[in-house]
Amino acid sequence: MEEPIDIPEAQAEDPEALRDALVDQFGYLVDEVRALSTVVDSLPDEILAGQPEPDALTMKELYGAIATLDAEVRRTRVERVVDEDEPTLDPVDIKAEVRGAGWNEREIGAILDQVKETRRELTARLEALPLDAWHRTATLEGETLSLFGLVYRMTQDDFQRLRDLGYRLHGAHLSDRDEPLPT
């Protein structure tokens, strides 16, 4: 397994390359959603809107969490980092935000379209920022982060959600046979 990126070190050594890598990684979600859409679009709603555990988000809600974060939380955080001197960013209870938004009642195709749209918009905003904006800092949960660190956290957060979605797809019974799909 690869070592995690040392953001402060990479930021000091080659900030432009780090920015480009982070923006590329952040924008890659659109490709992931596009690639999975043929599988996800064909899933029955019982799988998409079903909770595997009592407190877990459904597949629709996991995608909805990404769209909600990009449109309502991450965009605002980026703007605050750019516009304010060392802002303090409040943590967000994304489960509460998502549960109250009715993602399970929406069609999966519309949800995936919204995820791609909000991600493209936020990626375009990140690409448009000058390099010096990426060195600006904010405090989140007691930790001071540069915009580099904040975007890195966003990509890691997305990775966890996509991993959860992958596990759900792997565990789903998508055939008439009474066994999960082969690995």
mmCIF file of C-alpha atoms in Angstrom:
data_model
loop_
_atom_site.group_PDB
_atom_site.id
_atom_site.type_symbol
_atom_site.label_atom_id
_atom_site.label_comp_id
_atom_site.label_asym_id
_atom_site.label_seq_id
_atom_site.Cartn_x
_atom_site.Cartn_y
_atom_site.Cartn_z
ATOM 1 C CA MET A 1 0.000 0.000 0.000
ATOM 2 C CA GLU A 2 1.235 3.481 -0.849
ATOM 3 C CA GLU A 3 2.230 5.876 1.876
ATOM 4 C CA PRO A 4 -0.196 8.757 2.379
ATOM 5 C CA ILE A 5 0.824 12.072 0.888
ATOM 6 C CA ASP A 6 2.666 14.374 3.270
ATOM 7 C CA ILE A 7 0.730 17.493 2.271
ATOM 8 C CA PRO A 8 3.005 20.075 3.958
ATOM 9 C CA GLU A 9 6.086 18.473 2.396
ATOM 10 C CA ALA A 10 4.551 18.208 -1.086
ATOM 11 C CA GLN A 11 3.148 21.728 -0.736
ATOM 12 C CA ALA A 12 6.643 23.073 -0.043
ATOM 13 C CA GLU A 13 8.466 20.988 -2.688
ATOM 14 C CA ASP A 14 6.179 21.451 -5.697
ATOM 15 C CA PRO A 15 2.928 23.232 -4.909
ATOM 16 C CA GLU A 16 1.832 23.468 -8.534
ATOM 17 C CA ALA A 17 2.188 19.715 -9.081
ATOM 18 C CA LEU A 18 0.360 19.025 -5.814
ATOM 19 C CA ARG A 19 -2.486 21.357 -6.766
ATOM 20 C CA ASP A 20 -2.800 19.719 -10.191
ATOM 21 C CA ALA A 21 -2.766 16.222 -8.673
ATOM 22 C CA LEU A 22 -5.393 17.116 -6.078
ATOM 23 C CA VAL A 23 -7.692 18.754 -8.629
ATOM 24 C CA ASP A 24 -7.325 15.749 -10.956
ATOM 25 C CA GLN A 25 -8.062 13.326 -8.129
ATOM 26 C CA PHE A 26 -11.011 15.409 -6.957
ATOM 27 C CA GLY A 27 -12.473 15.584 -10.463
ATOM 28 C CA TYR A 28 -11.963 11.862 -11.075
ATOM 29 C CA LEU A 29 -15.184 11.134 -9.199
ATOM 30 C CA VAL A 30 -17.115 12.108 -12.329
ATOM 31 C CA ASP A 31 -15.407 9.271 -14.223
ATOM 32 C CA GLU A 32 -16.110 6.854 -11.371
ATOM 33 C CA VAL A 33 -19.801 7.746 -11.341
ATOM 34 C CA ARG A 34 -19.992 7.461 -15.120
ATOM 35 C CA ALA A 35 -18.310 4.037 -15.040
ATOM 36 C CA LEU A 36 -20.577 2.686 -12.323
ATOM 37 C CA SER A 37 -23.789 4.200 -13.666
ATOM 38 C CA THR A 38 -24.603 1.258 -15.944
ATOM 39 C CA VAL A 39 -24.468 -1.112 -12.980
ATOM 40 C CA VAL A 40 -26.098 1.226 -10.478
ATOM 41 C CA ASP A 41 -28.879 2.283 -12.890
ATOM 42 C CA SER A 42 -29.979 -1.340 -13.209
ATOM 43 C CA LEU A 43 -30.166 -2.079 -9.483
ATOM 44 C CA PRO A 44 -33.592 -2.528 -7.923
ATOM 45 C CA ASP A 45 -34.727 0.262 -5.637
ATOM 46 C CA GLU A 46 -34.740 -2.175 -2.696
ATOM 47 C CA ILE A 47 -30.941 -2.285 -2.938
ATOM 48 C CA LEU A 48 -30.456 1.411 -3.728
ATOM 49 C CA ALA A 49 -32.738 2.659 -0.956
ATOM 50 C CA GLY A 50 -32.202 -0.161 1.536
ATOM 51 C CA GLN A 51 -30.211 0.249 4.712
ATOM 52 C CA PRO A 52 -27.685 -2.542 5.307
ATOM 53 C CA GLU A 53 -27.490 -1.529 8.979
ATOM 54 C CA PRO A 54 -29.829 0.625 11.087
ATOM 55 C CA ASP A 55 -27.620 3.740 11.150
ATOM 56 C CA ALA A 56 -26.027 3.348 7.700
ATOM 57 C CA LEU A 57 -26.790 5.583 4.752
ATOM 58 C CA THR A 58 -28.412 3.921 1.755
ATOM 59 C CA MET A 59 -26.650 3.831 -1.617
ATOM 60 C CA LYS A 60 -28.808 6.734 -2.810
ATOM 61 C CA GLU A 61 -27.964 8.653 0.355
ATOM 62 C CA LEU A 62 -24.229 7.977 -0.047
ATOM 63 C CA TYR A 63 -24.339 9.542 -3.509
ATOM 64 C CA GLY A 64 -26.569 12.282 -2.104
ATOM 65 C CA ALA A 65 -23.976 12.963 0.594
ATOM 66 C CA ILE A 66 -21.347 13.641 -2.060
ATOM 67 C CA ALA A 67 -23.669 15.989 -3.968
ATOM 68 C CA THR A 68 -24.728 17.762 -0.768
ATOM 69 C CA LEU A 69 -21.158 18.165 0.432
ATOM 70 C CA ASP A 70 -19.978 19.539 -2.916
ATOM 71 C CA ALA A 71 -22.871 21.977 -3.381
ATOM 72 C CA GLU A 72 -23.523 23.148 0.169
ATOM 73 C CA VAL A 73 -20.480 22.470 2.337
ATOM 74 C CA ARG A 74 -17.284 22.173 0.322
ATOM 75 C CA ARG A 75 -17.989 25.075 -2.015
ATOM 76 C CA THR A 76 -18.683 27.358 0.956
ATOM 77 C CA ARG A 77 -15.555 26.178 2.733
ATOM 78 C CA VAL A 78 -13.376 26.829 -0.312
ATOM 79 C CA GLU A 79 -14.835 30.326 -0.683
ATOM 80 C CA ARG A 80 -14.272 31.063 3.005
ATOM 81 C CA VAL A 81 -10.644 29.914 2.822
ATOM 82 C CA VAL A 82 -10.098 32.160 -0.198
ATOM 83 C CA ASP A 83 -11.997 35.195 1.117
ATOM 84 C CA GLU A 84 -11.381 35.228 4.880
ATOM 85 C CA ASP A 85 -8.253 35.445 6.992
ATOM 86 C CA GLU A 86 -7.931 32.089 8.748
ATOM 87 C CA PRO A 87 -11.622 31.147 9.052
ATOM 88 C CA THR A 88 -12.872 28.524 11.470
ATOM 89 C CA LEU A 89 -14.956 25.947 9.610
ATOM 90 C CA ASP A 90 -17.758 24.209 11.456
ATOM 91 C CA PRO A 91 -18.045 20.432 11.286
ATOM 92 C CA VAL A 92 -21.094 19.077 9.466
ATOM 93 C CA ASP A 93 -23.323 16.160 10.413
ATOM 94 C CA ILE A 94 -23.721 14.921 6.848
ATOM 95 C CA LYS A 95 -25.945 12.016 7.857
ATOM 96 C CA ALA A 96 -28.483 14.425 9.332
ATOM 97 C CA GLU A 97 -28.250 16.697 6.289
ATOM 98 C CA VAL A 98 -28.759 13.805 3.877
ATOM 99 C CA ARG A 99 -31.518 12.058 5.810
ATOM 100 C CA GLY A 100 -33.657 15.173 5.774
ATOM 101 C CA ALA A 101 -33.221 15.769 2.039
ATOM 102 C CA GLY A 102 -35.275 12.854 0.652
ATOM 103 C CA TRP A 103 -32.553 11.264 -1.492
ATOM 104 C CA ASN A 104 -34.259 7.848 -1.312
ATOM 105 C CA GLU A 105 -37.326 9.218 -3.070
ATOM 106 C CA ARG A 106 -35.324 10.415 -6.090
ATOM 107 C CA GLU A 107 -34.483 8.427 -9.197
ATOM 108 C CA ILE A 108 -30.907 7.120 -9.190
ATOM 109 C CA GLY A 109 -30.193 8.575 -12.636
ATOM 110 C CA ALA A 110 -31.099 12.059 -11.419
ATOM 111 C CA ILE A 111 -28.962 11.588 -8.308
ATOM 112 C CA LEU A 112 -25.938 10.515 -10.358
ATOM 113 C CA ASP A 113 -26.440 13.477 -12.702
ATOM 114 C CA GLN A 114 -26.497 15.820 -9.716
ATOM 115 C CA VAL A 115 -23.325 14.266 -8.286
ATOM 116 C CA LYS A 116 -21.532 14.771 -11.614
ATOM 117 C CA GLU A 117 -22.822 18.340 -11.993
ATOM 118 C CA THR A 118 -21.883 19.487 -8.489
ATOM 119 C CA ARG A 119 -18.468 17.845 -8.776
ATOM 120 C CA ARG A 120 -17.734 19.437 -12.147
ATOM 121 C CA GLU A 121 -18.709 22.866 -10.793
ATOM 122 C CA LEU A 122 -16.533 22.550 -7.702
ATOM 123 C CA THR A 123 -13.619 21.121 -9.699
ATOM 124 C CA ALA A 124 -13.837 24.044 -12.125
ATOM 125 C CA ARG A 125 -13.756 26.449 -9.173
ATOM 126 C CA LEU A 126 -10.681 24.752 -7.728
ATOM 127 C CA GLU A 127 -8.940 24.828 -11.123
ATOM 128 C CA ALA A 128 -9.616 28.557 -11.436
ATOM 129 C CA LEU A 129 -7.982 29.454 -8.114
ATOM 130 C CA PRO A 130 -4.515 30.981 -8.280
ATOM 131 C CA LEU A 131 -1.738 29.002 -6.643
ATOM 132 C CA ASP A 132 -1.374 31.481 -3.780
ATOM 133 C CA ALA A 133 -4.992 30.795 -2.728
ATOM 134 C CA TRP A 134 -4.034 27.158 -2.108
ATOM 135 C CA HIS A 135 -1.606 28.282 0.627
ATOM 136 C CA ARG A 136 -4.357 30.037 2.604
ATOM 137 C CA THR A 137 -5.458 28.290 5.797
ATOM 138 C CA ALA A 138 -8.519 27.542 7.866
ATOM 139 C CA THR A 139 -9.186 25.751 11.126
ATOM 140 C CA LEU A 140 -11.348 22.642 11.058
ATOM 141 C CA GLU A 141 -11.976 20.649 14.218
ATOM 142 C CA GLY A 142 -8.982 22.244 15.933
ATOM 143 C CA GLU A 143 -6.562 21.570 13.054
ATOM 144 C CA THR A 144 -5.098 24.261 10.822
ATOM 145 C CA LEU A 145 -5.279 23.188 7.185
ATOM 146 C CA SER A 146 -4.200 24.838 3.983
ATOM 147 C CA LEU A 147 -6.543 24.584 1.016
ATOM 148 C CA PHE A 148 -4.221 21.787 -0.155
ATOM 149 C CA GLY A 149 -4.968 19.870 3.040
ATOM 150 C CA LEU A 150 -8.667 20.602 2.895
ATOM 151 C CA VAL A 151 -9.016 19.302 -0.687
ATOM 152 C CA TYR A 152 -6.929 16.254 0.219
ATOM 153 C CA ARG A 153 -9.363 15.535 3.062
ATOM 154 C CA MET A 154 -12.249 15.870 0.606
ATOM 155 C CA THR A 155 -10.708 13.265 -1.696
ATOM 156 C CA GLN A 156 -10.120 10.905 1.230
ATOM 157 C CA ASP A 157 -13.697 11.385 2.405
ATOM 158 C CA ASP A 158 -14.966 10.576 -1.101
ATOM 159 C CA PHE A 159 -12.747 7.497 -1.220
ATOM 160 C CA GLN A 160 -14.433 6.159 1.923
ATOM 161 C CA ARG A 161 -17.909 6.689 0.468
ATOM 162 C CA LEU A 162 -16.949 5.094 -2.857
ATOM 163 C CA ARG A 163 -15.435 2.162 -0.986
ATOM 164 C CA ASP A 164 -18.685 1.719 0.936
ATOM 165 C CA LEU A 165 -20.615 1.830 -2.346
ATOM 166 C CA GLY A 166 -18.251 -0.761 -3.832
ATOM 167 C CA TYR A 167 -18.778 -3.090 -0.879
ATOM 168 C CA ARG A 168 -22.535 -2.711 -1.270
ATOM 169 C CA LEU A 169 -22.330 -3.551 -4.978
ATOM 170 C CA HIS A 170 -20.085 -6.519 -4.263
ATOM 171 C CA GLY A 171 -22.443 -7.836 -1.600
ATOM 172 C CA ALA A 172 -25.585 -7.296 -3.660
ATOM 173 C CA HIS A 173 -27.240 -10.359 -5.127
ATOM 174 C CA LEU A 174 -27.485 -9.249 -8.739
ATOM 175 C CA SER A 175 -28.342 -12.629 -10.234
ATOM 176 C CA ASP A 176 -30.899 -15.372 -9.684
ATOM 177 C CA ARG A 177 -28.247 -17.489 -7.995
ATOM 178 C CA ASP A 178 -28.216 -17.354 -4.216
ATOM 179 C CA GLU A 179 -24.644 -16.131 -3.953
ATOM 180 C CA PRO A 180 -22.792 -12.850 -4.258
ATOM 181 C CA LEU A 181 -21.022 -11.887 -7.460
ATOM 182 C CA PRO A 182 -17.568 -13.475 -7.964
ATOM 183 C CA THR A 183 -14.498 -11.481 -7.026
#
